Amino acid sequence: MLVAVVAMAAHPPPFERTKGINGLEKLIVRDRRGRSFEVYLYGGHVTSWKNEKGEELLFLSTKAIFKPPTPIRGGIPLLFPQYSSTGPLPSHGFVRQRFWEIDTKPPPLPSHPSSAHVDLILKSSDADLKIWPHKFVYRLRVALGHGGDLTLTSRVQNADVKQFSFTAGLHPYFSISDISQIQVEGLQNLNYLDQQKNRTRFTDNAKFITFNSQLDRLYLRAPNKLRIVDRKKKKTIMVRKEGYADAVVWTPWVKKVSDLGVEDYKRFVAVEPVAVEKPIILKPGQVWKGVLQVSVVPGA
């Protein structure tokens, strides 16, 4: 009996399953140093990521609506099988509005070692097939690295008998001190589509992006490492991506968004890994993998 108790203490449960806002189920995952993240089964949606000091590193709208079928505003929404309004489906697709399940037998995933993680799965339903007639299996692993970094690994499998294509992405809302006090680095000299101007193409010649008005840009063939420098908090958010060729930078600024508080725009910036310019093509049985890894380091 003593051996069993010691074993249980050495291997705590991988996550806590509990009720979140409005009774929606969520999973809380913690590591031994007190770092954590929370993910709702509705949307496979990460809503919280905290460091060992308990500091929240993601932003959640003060007016977020936790009532299906409305998507959750903030955290890290999943965009699939369509980014934004680039096709006939509802904006950003539909998986962020579906109830996911815990994946008890995920295929092996060679990746960065993690101190704690959880696996989720979503399979296309009959209702999904009516609006997007392609059978798929979407697996998501959310993991805390030994250094406190957060990694989201998406794996989409074509479970159909015919080829299909899709666009996809993640839409992380990063918590910052003030939108006017930050800069985004790593996108100099890239072409981008201005999504406020009917996706007109421009070239960004600035050394970095600063913010003093609404901005919504789709950067094409973006590098896999980007930085959000927060001078006021004296920290840098490192954004690393794999499998997503492009990147979006967005702030609504003072533009009214129904499920955002009036002052909320000051407290977040979205830097999003996306695959848009060249849709992903999957043959039957093939699997696509996309990775987002984020970490926070001192200094600005």
PDB file of C-alpha atoms in Angstrom:
ATOM      1  CA  MET A   1       0.000   0.000   0.000  1.00  0.00           C
ATOM      2  CA  LEU A   2       2.824   2.378   0.887  1.00  0.00           C
ATOM      3  CA  VAL A   3       4.465   1.734  -2.468  1.00  0.00           C
ATOM      4  CA  ALA A   4       1.205   2.560  -4.238  1.00  0.00           C
ATOM      5  CA  VAL A   5       0.822   5.821  -2.320  1.00  0.00           C
ATOM      6  CA  VAL A   6       4.406   6.834  -3.122  1.00  0.00           C
ATOM      7  CA  ALA A   7       3.846   6.006  -6.793  1.00  0.00           C
ATOM      8  CA  MET A   8       0.706   8.114  -6.884  1.00  0.00           C
ATOM      9  CA  ALA A   9       2.557  11.035  -5.313  1.00  0.00           C
ATOM     10  CA  ALA A  10       5.365  10.719  -7.836  1.00  0.00           C
ATOM     11  CA  HIS A  11       2.940  10.695 -10.753  1.00  0.00           C
ATOM     12  CA  PRO A  12       0.156  13.231 -10.152  1.00  0.00           C
ATOM     13  CA  PRO A  13      -2.893  13.177 -12.432  1.00  0.00           C
ATOM     14  CA  PRO A  14      -2.012  14.694 -15.828  1.00  0.00           C
ATOM     15  CA  PHE A  15      -4.892  17.147 -15.608  1.00  0.00           C
ATOM     16  CA  GLU A  16      -7.891  18.236 -13.585  1.00  0.00           C
ATOM     17  CA  ARG A  17     -11.266  18.008 -15.321  1.00  0.00           C
ATOM     18  CA  THR A  18     -13.732  20.522 -13.958  1.00  0.00           C
ATOM     19  CA  LYS A  19     -16.563  22.891 -14.799  1.00  0.00           C
ATOM     20  CA  GLY A  20     -15.638  26.307 -16.132  1.00  0.00           C
ATOM     21  CA  ILE A  21     -17.721  29.349 -17.018  1.00  0.00           C
ATOM     22  CA  ASN A  22     -21.398  28.571 -17.638  1.00  0.00           C
ATOM     23  CA  GLY A  23     -20.751  24.942 -16.754  1.00  0.00           C
ATOM     24  CA  LEU A  24     -18.591  24.270 -19.826  1.00  0.00           C
ATOM     25  CA  GLU A  25     -16.011  21.574 -19.156  1.00  0.00           C
ATOM     26  CA  LYS A  26     -12.370  22.532 -19.020  1.00  0.00           C
ATOM     27  CA  LEU A  27      -9.073  20.838 -18.277  1.00  0.00           C
ATOM     28  CA  ILE A  28      -6.468  22.398 -15.990  1.00  0.00           C
ATOM     29  CA  VAL A  29      -2.909  21.183 -16.545  1.00  0.00           C
ATOM     30  CA  ARG A  30      -0.125  22.045 -14.087  1.00  0.00           C
ATOM     31  CA  ASP A  31       3.527  21.163 -13.855  1.00  0.00           C
ATOM     32  CA  ARG A  32       5.640  20.691 -10.724  1.00  0.00           C
ATOM     33  CA  ARG A  33       6.767  24.334 -10.689  1.00  0.00           C
ATOM     34  CA  GLY A  34       3.219  25.697 -10.580  1.00  0.00           C
ATOM     35  CA  ARG A  35       2.989  26.708 -14.234  1.00  0.00           C
ATOM     36  CA  SER A  36      -0.311  25.904 -15.877  1.00  0.00           C
ATOM     37  CA  PHE A  37      -2.709  26.178 -18.770  1.00  0.00           C
ATOM     38  CA  GLU A  38      -6.455  25.705 -19.139  1.00  0.00           C
ATOM     39  CA  VAL A  39      -8.263  24.370 -22.192  1.00  0.00           C
ATOM     40  CA  TYR A  40     -12.017  24.172 -22.740  1.00  0.00           C
ATOM     41  CA  LEU A  41     -13.420  21.135 -24.519  1.00  0.00           C
ATOM     42  CA  TYR A  42     -15.688  23.599 -26.325  1.00  0.00           C
ATOM     43  CA  GLY A  43     -13.518  24.678 -29.233  1.00  0.00           C
ATOM     44  CA  GLY A  44     -10.412  22.833 -28.002  1.00  0.00           C
ATOM     45  CA  HIS A  45      -9.797  26.350 -26.769  1.00  0.00           C
ATOM     46  CA  VAL A  46      -6.828  27.314 -24.571  1.00  0.00           C
ATOM     47  CA  THR A  47      -8.025  30.185 -22.362  1.00  0.00           C
ATOM     48  CA  SER A  48      -5.185  30.519 -19.850  1.00  0.00           C
ATOM     49  CA  TRP A  49      -1.406  30.097 -19.645  1.00  0.00           C
ATOM     50  CA  LYS A  50       0.349  31.079 -16.426  1.00  0.00           C
ATOM     51  CA  ASN A  51       3.974  31.145 -15.343  1.00  0.00           C
ATOM     52  CA  GLU A  52       5.277  29.971 -11.969  1.00  0.00           C
ATOM     53  CA  LYS A  53       4.367  33.349 -10.443  1.00  0.00           C
ATOM     54  CA  GLY A  54       0.746  32.913 -11.477  1.00  0.00           C
ATOM     55  CA  GLU A  55       1.010  35.708 -14.044  1.00  0.00           C
ATOM     56  CA  GLU A  56      -1.479  35.316 -16.901  1.00  0.00           C
ATOM     57  CA  LEU A  57       0.293  35.332 -20.270  1.00  0.00           C
ATOM     58  CA  LEU A  58      -2.789  35.158 -22.500  1.00  0.00           C
ATOM     59  CA  PHE A  59      -5.604  37.664 -22.821  1.00  0.00           C
ATOM     60  CA  LEU A  60      -9.278  36.810 -22.377  1.00  0.00           C
ATOM     61  CA  SER A  61     -11.921  39.390 -23.240  1.00  0.00           C
ATOM     62  CA  THR A  62     -13.791  40.918 -20.315  1.00  0.00           C
ATOM     63  CA  LYS A  63     -16.910  40.290 -22.408  1.00  0.00           C
ATOM     64  CA  ALA A  64     -16.068  36.782 -23.633  1.00  0.00           C
ATOM     65  CA  ILE A  65     -19.246  34.783 -24.248  1.00  0.00           C
ATOM     66  CA  PHE A  66     -19.043  31.194 -23.021  1.00  0.00           C
ATOM     67  CA  LYS A  67     -22.270  30.131 -24.676  1.00  0.00           C
ATOM     68  CA  PRO A  68     -22.161  27.848 -27.725  1.00  0.00           C
ATOM     69  CA  PRO A  69     -22.296  28.364 -30.627  1.00  0.00           C
ATOM     70  CA  THR A  70     -20.540  31.710 -30.042  1.00  0.00           C
ATOM     71  CA  PRO A  71     -16.725  31.344 -30.230  1.00  0.00           C
ATOM     72  CA  ILE A  72     -14.731  32.315 -27.138  1.00  0.00           C
ATOM     73  CA  ARG A  73     -13.038  35.715 -27.511  1.00  0.00           C
ATOM     74  CA  GLY A  74      -9.414  35.538 -26.379  1.00  0.00           C
ATOM     75  CA  GLY A  75      -6.975  32.787 -25.482  1.00  0.00           C
ATOM     76  CA  ILE A  76      -5.987  30.702 -28.519  1.00  0.00           C
ATOM     77  CA  PRO A  77      -8.833  29.930 -30.951  1.00  0.00           C
ATOM     78  CA  LEU A  78      -8.307  27.194 -33.557  1.00  0.00           C
ATOM     79  CA  LEU A  79      -8.977  28.204 -37.164  1.00  0.00           C
ATOM     80  CA  PHE A  80      -9.958  25.318 -39.468  1.00  0.00           C
ATOM     81  CA  PRO A  81     -10.764  24.438 -42.247  1.00  0.00           C
ATOM     82  CA  GLN A  82     -10.868  28.064 -43.378  1.00  0.00           C
ATOM     83  CA  TYR A  83      -8.945  31.125 -42.304  1.00  0.00           C
ATOM     84  CA  SER A  84     -11.150  34.220 -41.931  1.00  0.00           C
ATOM     85  CA  SER A  85     -13.538  34.846 -44.838  1.00  0.00           C
ATOM     86  CA  THR A  86     -11.244  33.465 -47.552  1.00  0.00           C
ATOM     87  CA  GLY A  87     -13.842  30.882 -48.656  1.00  0.00           C
ATOM     88  CA  PRO A  88     -17.530  29.967 -48.467  1.00  0.00           C
ATOM     89  CA  LEU A  89     -17.538  28.725 -44.861  1.00  0.00           C
ATOM     90  CA  PRO A  90     -18.282  30.803 -41.749  1.00  0.00           C
ATOM     91  CA  SER A  91     -15.341  33.045 -40.864  1.00  0.00           C
ATOM     92  CA  HIS A  92     -12.424  31.039 -39.411  1.00  0.00           C
ATOM     93  CA  GLY A  93     -14.180  27.716 -40.043  1.00  0.00           C
ATOM     94  CA  PHE A  94     -16.093  25.744 -37.437  1.00  0.00           C
ATOM     95  CA  VAL A  95     -13.818  23.658 -35.165  1.00  0.00           C
ATOM     96  CA  ARG A  96     -13.678  26.486 -32.587  1.00  0.00           C
ATOM     97  CA  GLN A  97     -17.432  25.956 -32.196  1.00  0.00           C
ATOM     98  CA  ARG A  98     -17.369  22.184 -31.695  1.00  0.00           C
ATOM     99  CA  PHE A  99     -17.075  20.068 -28.560  1.00  0.00           C
ATOM    100  CA  TRP A 100     -13.773  18.184 -28.527  1.00  0.00           C
ATOM    101  CA  GLU A 101     -12.934  14.987 -26.648  1.00  0.00           C
ATOM    102  CA  ILE A 102      -9.908  13.848 -24.701  1.00  0.00           C
ATOM    103  CA  ASP A 103      -7.705  11.709 -26.949  1.00  0.00           C
ATOM    104  CA  THR A 104      -6.831   8.686 -24.816  1.00  0.00           C
ATOM    105  CA  LYS A 105      -4.676   6.962 -27.438  1.00  0.00           C
ATOM    106  CA  PRO A 106      -2.909   9.616 -29.516  1.00  0.00           C
ATOM    107  CA  PRO A 107      -0.352   8.452 -32.075  1.00  0.00           C
ATOM    108  CA  PRO A 108       3.278   9.023 -31.060  1.00  0.00           C
ATOM    109  CA  LEU A 109       4.383  12.610 -31.399  1.00  0.00           C
ATOM    110  CA  PRO A 110       8.128  13.191 -31.668  1.00  0.00           C
ATOM    111  CA  SER A 111       8.444  16.719 -30.351  1.00  0.00           C
ATOM    112  CA  HIS A 112       9.971  18.911 -27.712  1.00  0.00           C
ATOM    113  CA  PRO A 113       9.966  17.214 -24.301  1.00  0.00           C
ATOM    114  CA  SER A 114       7.127  18.424 -22.101  1.00  0.00           C
ATOM    115  CA  SER A 115       6.584  18.520 -18.365  1.00  0.00           C
ATOM    116  CA  ALA A 116       2.804  18.244 -18.721  1.00  0.00           C
ATOM    117  CA  HIS A 117       0.410  17.930 -21.647  1.00  0.00           C
ATOM    118  CA  VAL A 118      -3.058  16.913 -22.777  1.00  0.00           C
ATOM    119  CA  ASP A 119      -4.324  15.498 -26.068  1.00  0.00           C
ATOM    120  CA  LEU A 120      -7.676  16.372 -27.641  1.00  0.00           C
ATOM    121  CA  ILE A 121      -9.430  15.014 -30.730  1.00  0.00           C
ATOM    122  CA  LEU A 122     -12.225  16.131 -33.054  1.00  0.00           C
ATOM    123  CA  LYS A 123     -13.710  14.016 -35.832  1.00  0.00           C
ATOM    124  CA  SER A 124     -15.919  15.429 -38.571  1.00  0.00           C
ATOM    125  CA  SER A 125     -19.609  14.959 -37.794  1.00  0.00           C
ATOM    126  CA  ASP A 126     -22.566  14.504 -40.133  1.00  0.00           C
ATOM    127  CA  ALA A 127     -23.405  18.172 -39.538  1.00  0.00           C
ATOM    128  CA  ASP A 128     -19.866  19.190 -40.484  1.00  0.00           C
ATOM    129  CA  LEU A 129     -19.997  17.145 -43.672  1.00  0.00           C
ATOM    130  CA  LYS A 130     -23.097  19.035 -44.780  1.00  0.00           C
ATOM    131  CA  ILE A 131     -21.195  22.332 -44.847  1.00  0.00           C
ATOM    132  CA  TRP A 132     -17.724  20.970 -45.687  1.00  0.00           C
ATOM    133  CA  PRO A 133     -17.958  17.523 -47.340  1.00  0.00           C
ATOM    134  CA  HIS A 134     -14.590  16.135 -46.285  1.00  0.00           C
ATOM    135  CA  LYS A 135     -13.997  13.625 -43.503  1.00  0.00           C
ATOM    136  CA  PHE A 136     -11.147  14.608 -41.205  1.00  0.00           C
ATOM    137  CA  VAL A 137      -9.610  13.867 -37.821  1.00  0.00           C
ATOM    138  CA  TYR A 138      -8.045  16.821 -35.982  1.00  0.00           C
ATOM    139  CA  ARG A 139      -5.726  16.019 -33.085  1.00  0.00           C
ATOM    140  CA  LEU A 140      -4.426  18.739 -30.771  1.00  0.00           C
ATOM    141  CA  ARG A 141      -1.703  18.423 -28.166  1.00  0.00           C
ATOM    142  CA  VAL A 142      -1.259  21.281 -25.706  1.00  0.00           C
ATOM    143  CA  ALA A 143       1.980  21.017 -23.733  1.00  0.00           C
ATOM    144  CA  LEU A 144       4.063  22.851 -21.162  1.00  0.00           C
ATOM    145  CA  GLY A 145       7.788  22.640 -21.815  1.00  0.00           C
ATOM    146  CA  HIS A 146      10.369  22.239 -19.076  1.00  0.00           C
ATOM    147  CA  GLY A 147      11.208  25.920 -19.469  1.00  0.00           C
ATOM    148  CA  GLY A 148       7.583  27.002 -19.130  1.00  0.00           C
ATOM    149  CA  ASP A 149       6.941  27.439 -22.846  1.00  0.00           C
ATOM    150  CA  LEU A 150       3.529  26.546 -24.272  1.00  0.00           C
ATOM    151  CA  THR A 151       3.278  24.400 -27.404  1.00  0.00           C
ATOM    152  CA  LEU A 152       0.179  23.640 -29.471  1.00  0.00           C
ATOM    153  CA  THR A 153       0.641  20.858 -32.010  1.00  0.00           C
ATOM    154  CA  SER A 154      -2.144  20.389 -34.543  1.00  0.00           C
ATOM    155  CA  ARG A 155      -2.377  17.226 -36.628  1.00  0.00           C
ATOM    156  CA  VAL A 156      -5.040  17.018 -39.331  1.00  0.00           C
ATOM    157  CA  GLN A 157      -5.627  13.716 -41.074  1.00  0.00           C
ATOM    158  CA  ASN A 158      -7.590  13.214 -44.293  1.00  0.00           C
ATOM    159  CA  ALA A 159     -10.005  10.441 -43.298  1.00  0.00           C
ATOM    160  CA  ASP A 160     -11.814  10.594 -46.647  1.00  0.00           C
ATOM    161  CA  VAL A 161     -11.429   8.711 -49.905  1.00  0.00           C
ATOM    162  CA  LYS A 162     -10.660  11.844 -51.888  1.00  0.00           C
ATOM    163  CA  GLN A 163      -8.138  14.670 -51.683  1.00  0.00           C
ATOM    164  CA  PHE A 164      -9.067  17.920 -49.979  1.00  0.00           C
ATOM    165  CA  SER A 165      -7.481  21.285 -49.261  1.00  0.00           C
ATOM    166  CA  PHE A 166      -7.870  23.763 -46.421  1.00  0.00           C
ATOM    167  CA  THR A 167      -6.481  26.896 -44.832  1.00  0.00           C
ATOM    168  CA  ALA A 168      -5.803  27.006 -41.120  1.00  0.00           C
ATOM    169  CA  GLY A 169      -4.230  28.841 -38.244  1.00  0.00           C
ATOM    170  CA  LEU A 170      -4.144  29.687 -34.567  1.00  0.00           C
ATOM    171  CA  HIS A 171      -5.288  33.058 -33.243  1.00  0.00           C
ATOM    172  CA  PRO A 172      -3.399  33.677 -29.966  1.00  0.00           C
ATOM    173  CA  TYR A 173      -4.298  36.771 -27.961  1.00  0.00           C
ATOM    174  CA  PHE A 174      -1.104  37.665 -26.085  1.00  0.00           C
ATOM    175  CA  SER A 175      -1.355  39.617 -22.844  1.00  0.00           C
ATOM    176  CA  ILE A 176       0.679  42.842 -22.968  1.00  0.00           C
ATOM    177  CA  SER A 177       1.096  46.002 -20.886  1.00  0.00           C
ATOM    178  CA  ASP A 178      -0.302  48.420 -23.480  1.00  0.00           C
ATOM    179  CA  ILE A 179      -0.694  48.121 -27.254  1.00  0.00           C
ATOM    180  CA  SER A 180       1.028  51.494 -27.689  1.00  0.00           C
ATOM    181  CA  GLN A 181       4.098  50.280 -25.753  1.00  0.00           C
ATOM    182  CA  ILE A 182       4.991  47.180 -27.790  1.00  0.00           C
ATOM    183  CA  GLN A 183       6.548  46.293 -31.111  1.00  0.00           C
ATOM    184  CA  VAL A 184       6.476  43.172 -33.269  1.00  0.00           C
ATOM    185  CA  GLU A 185       9.782  42.174 -34.862  1.00  0.00           C
ATOM    186  CA  GLY A 186      10.793  39.777 -37.610  1.00  0.00           C
ATOM    187  CA  LEU A 187       8.579  40.842 -40.525  1.00  0.00           C
ATOM    188  CA  GLN A 188      10.752  43.485 -42.203  1.00  0.00           C
ATOM    189  CA  ASN A 189      10.777  43.571 -46.022  1.00  0.00           C
ATOM    190  CA  LEU A 190       7.944  41.068 -46.328  1.00  0.00           C
ATOM    191  CA  ASN A 191       4.919  41.341 -48.568  1.00  0.00           C
ATOM    192  CA  TYR A 192       1.608  41.495 -46.768  1.00  0.00           C
ATOM    193  CA  LEU A 193      -2.059  41.681 -47.621  1.00  0.00           C
ATOM    194  CA  ASP A 194      -3.848  44.544 -45.898  1.00  0.00           C
ATOM    195  CA  GLN A 195      -7.096  42.980 -44.721  1.00  0.00           C
ATOM    196  CA  GLN A 196      -8.611  46.405 -44.134  1.00  0.00           C
ATOM    197  CA  LYS A 197      -8.129  47.228 -47.816  1.00  0.00           C
ATOM    198  CA  ASN A 198      -9.595  44.175 -49.571  1.00  0.00           C
ATOM    199  CA  ARG A 199      -6.312  42.281 -49.101  1.00  0.00           C
ATOM    200  CA  THR A 200      -4.335  44.707 -51.248  1.00  0.00           C
ATOM    201  CA  ARG A 201      -0.661  43.730 -51.384  1.00  0.00           C
ATOM    202  CA  PHE A 202       2.018  45.955 -49.855  1.00  0.00           C
ATOM    203  CA  THR A 203       5.639  45.578 -48.722  1.00  0.00           C
ATOM    204  CA  ASP A 204       6.573  46.326 -45.118  1.00  0.00           C
ATOM    205  CA  ASN A 205       9.875  48.210 -45.069  1.00  0.00           C
ATOM    206  CA  ALA A 206       9.769  49.152 -41.386  1.00  0.00           C
ATOM    207  CA  LYS A 207      12.256  47.549 -38.989  1.00  0.00           C
ATOM    208  CA  PHE A 208       9.394  46.603 -36.685  1.00  0.00           C
ATOM    209  CA  ILE A 209       5.659  47.123 -36.267  1.00  0.00           C
ATOM    210  CA  THR A 210       4.300  49.616 -33.753  1.00  0.00           C
ATOM    211  CA  PHE A 211       0.656  50.405 -33.103  1.00  0.00           C
ATOM    212  CA  ASN A 212      -1.300  53.654 -33.096  1.00  0.00           C
ATOM    213  CA  SER A 213      -4.434  52.601 -35.006  1.00  0.00           C
ATOM    214  CA  GLN A 214      -6.310  49.520 -36.192  1.00  0.00           C
ATOM    215  CA  LEU A 215      -4.089  47.035 -38.020  1.00  0.00           C
ATOM    216  CA  ASP A 216      -4.884  43.726 -39.745  1.00  0.00           C
ATOM    217  CA  ARG A 217      -2.119  42.343 -41.979  1.00  0.00           C
ATOM    218  CA  LEU A 218      -1.526  38.912 -43.474  1.00  0.00           C
ATOM    219  CA  TYR A 219       2.242  38.527 -43.955  1.00  0.00           C
ATOM    220  CA  LEU A 220       3.170  36.079 -46.697  1.00  0.00           C
ATOM    221  CA  ARG A 221       5.906  33.477 -46.222  1.00  0.00           C
ATOM    222  CA  ALA A 222       6.772  34.798 -42.793  1.00  0.00           C
ATOM    223  CA  PRO A 223       9.828  33.560 -40.881  1.00  0.00           C
ATOM    224  CA  ASN A 224       9.281  30.880 -38.255  1.00  0.00           C
ATOM    225  CA  LYS A 225      10.520  33.068 -35.405  1.00  0.00           C
ATOM    226  CA  LEU A 226       8.819  36.331 -34.438  1.00  0.00           C
ATOM    227  CA  ARG A 227       9.111  38.534 -31.355  1.00  0.00           C
ATOM    228  CA  ILE A 228       6.713  40.726 -29.413  1.00  0.00           C
ATOM    229  CA  VAL A 229       8.756  43.222 -27.415  1.00  0.00           C
ATOM    230  CA  ASP A 230       6.939  44.748 -24.423  1.00  0.00           C
ATOM    231  CA  ARG A 231       9.031  47.671 -23.239  1.00  0.00           C
ATOM    232  CA  LYS A 232       6.805  48.547 -20.284  1.00  0.00           C
ATOM    233  CA  LYS A 233       6.803  45.016 -18.847  1.00  0.00           C
ATOM    234  CA  LYS A 234      10.427  44.528 -19.899  1.00  0.00           C
ATOM    235  CA  LYS A 235       9.716  41.171 -21.480  1.00  0.00           C
ATOM    236  CA  THR A 236       9.772  39.601 -24.935  1.00  0.00           C
ATOM    237  CA  ILE A 237       7.278  37.026 -26.161  1.00  0.00           C
ATOM    238  CA  MET A 238       8.954  34.590 -28.540  1.00  0.00           C
ATOM    239  CA  VAL A 239       6.640  33.116 -31.177  1.00  0.00           C
ATOM    240  CA  ARG A 240       7.892  30.070 -33.075  1.00  0.00           C
ATOM    241  CA  LYS A 241       5.901  28.273 -35.738  1.00  0.00           C
ATOM    242  CA  GLU A 242       6.214  25.212 -37.980  1.00  0.00           C
ATOM    243  CA  GLY A 243       3.931  24.176 -40.812  1.00  0.00           C
ATOM    244  CA  TYR A 244       2.294  27.584 -41.029  1.00  0.00           C
ATOM    245  CA  ALA A 245       3.838  29.525 -43.908  1.00  0.00           C
ATOM    246  CA  ASP A 246       2.226  32.887 -43.157  1.00  0.00           C
ATOM    247  CA  ALA A 247       1.514  35.125 -40.167  1.00  0.00           C
ATOM    248  CA  VAL A 248      -1.164  37.632 -39.202  1.00  0.00           C
ATOM    249  CA  VAL A 249      -0.715  40.672 -36.966  1.00  0.00           C
ATOM    250  CA  TRP A 250      -3.955  42.191 -35.669  1.00  0.00           C
ATOM    251  CA  THR A 251      -5.287  44.797 -33.300  1.00  0.00           C
ATOM    252  CA  PRO A 252      -8.825  46.161 -33.535  1.00  0.00           C
ATOM    253  CA  TRP A 253      -7.683  49.329 -31.728  1.00  0.00           C
ATOM    254  CA  VAL A 254     -10.815  51.300 -30.785  1.00  0.00           C
ATOM    255  CA  LYS A 255     -13.048  49.628 -33.381  1.00  0.00           C
ATOM    256  CA  LYS A 256     -16.135  48.313 -31.621  1.00  0.00           C
ATOM    257  CA  VAL A 257     -16.191  44.531 -31.273  1.00  0.00           C
ATOM    258  CA  SER A 258     -19.339  43.230 -29.581  1.00  0.00           C
ATOM    259  CA  ASP A 259     -17.590  40.773 -27.258  1.00  0.00           C
ATOM    260  CA  LEU A 260     -14.602  42.985 -26.387  1.00  0.00           C
ATOM    261  CA  GLY A 261     -14.622  45.519 -23.564  1.00  0.00           C
ATOM    262  CA  VAL A 262     -14.082  49.145 -24.568  1.00  0.00           C
ATOM    263  CA  GLU A 263     -10.559  49.235 -23.112  1.00  0.00           C
ATOM    264  CA  ASP A 264      -9.637  45.615 -23.882  1.00  0.00           C
ATOM    265  CA  TYR A 265      -7.778  46.446 -27.091  1.00  0.00           C
ATOM    266  CA  LYS A 266      -4.989  48.026 -25.050  1.00  0.00           C
ATOM    267  CA  ARG A 267      -4.187  44.755 -23.283  1.00  0.00           C
ATOM    268  CA  PHE A 268      -3.545  42.324 -26.133  1.00  0.00           C
ATOM    269  CA  VAL A 269      -2.001  41.823 -29.528  1.00  0.00           C
ATOM    270  CA  ALA A 270      -2.665  38.928 -31.903  1.00  0.00           C
ATOM    271  CA  VAL A 271       0.317  37.435 -33.727  1.00  0.00           C
ATOM    272  CA  GLU A 272      -1.042  34.411 -35.537  1.00  0.00           C
ATOM    273  CA  PRO A 273       0.607  31.472 -37.329  1.00  0.00           C
ATOM    274  CA  VAL A 274      -1.527  30.726 -40.400  1.00  0.00           C
ATOM    275  CA  ALA A 275      -1.429  28.815 -43.684  1.00  0.00           C
ATOM    276  CA  VAL A 276      -3.421  30.909 -46.141  1.00  0.00           C
ATOM    277  CA  GLU A 277      -1.619  31.944 -49.324  1.00  0.00           C
ATOM    278  CA  LYS A 278      -1.076  28.315 -50.382  1.00  0.00           C
ATOM    279  CA  PRO A 279      -3.804  26.029 -48.998  1.00  0.00           C
ATOM    280  CA  ILE A 280      -2.686  22.726 -47.487  1.00  0.00           C
ATOM    281  CA  ILE A 281      -3.490  19.767 -49.758  1.00  0.00           C
ATOM    282  CA  LEU A 282      -3.975  16.326 -48.211  1.00  0.00           C
ATOM    283  CA  LYS A 283      -4.423  13.047 -50.029  1.00  0.00           C
ATOM    284  CA  PRO A 284      -6.460  10.277 -48.346  1.00  0.00           C
ATOM    285  CA  GLY A 285      -4.703   9.109 -45.210  1.00  0.00           C
ATOM    286  CA  GLN A 286      -2.142  11.924 -45.205  1.00  0.00           C
ATOM    287  CA  VAL A 287      -1.495  14.003 -42.081  1.00  0.00           C
ATOM    288  CA  TRP A 288      -0.513  17.672 -41.856  1.00  0.00           C
ATOM    289  CA  LYS A 289       1.207  19.019 -38.758  1.00  0.00           C
ATOM    290  CA  GLY A 290       1.357  22.611 -37.548  1.00  0.00           C
ATOM    291  CA  VAL A 291       3.182  23.768 -34.409  1.00  0.00           C
ATOM    292  CA  LEU A 292       3.030  26.937 -32.352  1.00  0.00           C
ATOM    293  CA  GLN A 293       5.530  27.334 -29.508  1.00  0.00           C
ATOM    294  CA  VAL A 294       5.491  30.452 -27.356  1.00  0.00           C
ATOM    295  CA  SER A 295       7.752  31.500 -24.523  1.00  0.00           C
ATOM    296  CA  VAL A 296       8.403  34.639 -22.496  1.00  0.00           C
ATOM    297  CA  VAL A 297      11.913  35.853 -21.769  1.00  0.00           C
ATOM    298  CA  PRO A 298      13.010  38.858 -19.669  1.00  0.00           C
ATOM    299  CA  GLY A 299      14.322  41.954 -21.366  1.00  0.00           C
ATOM    300  CA  ALA A 300      13.007  44.348 -24.005  1.00  0.00           C
TER     301      ALA A 300
END
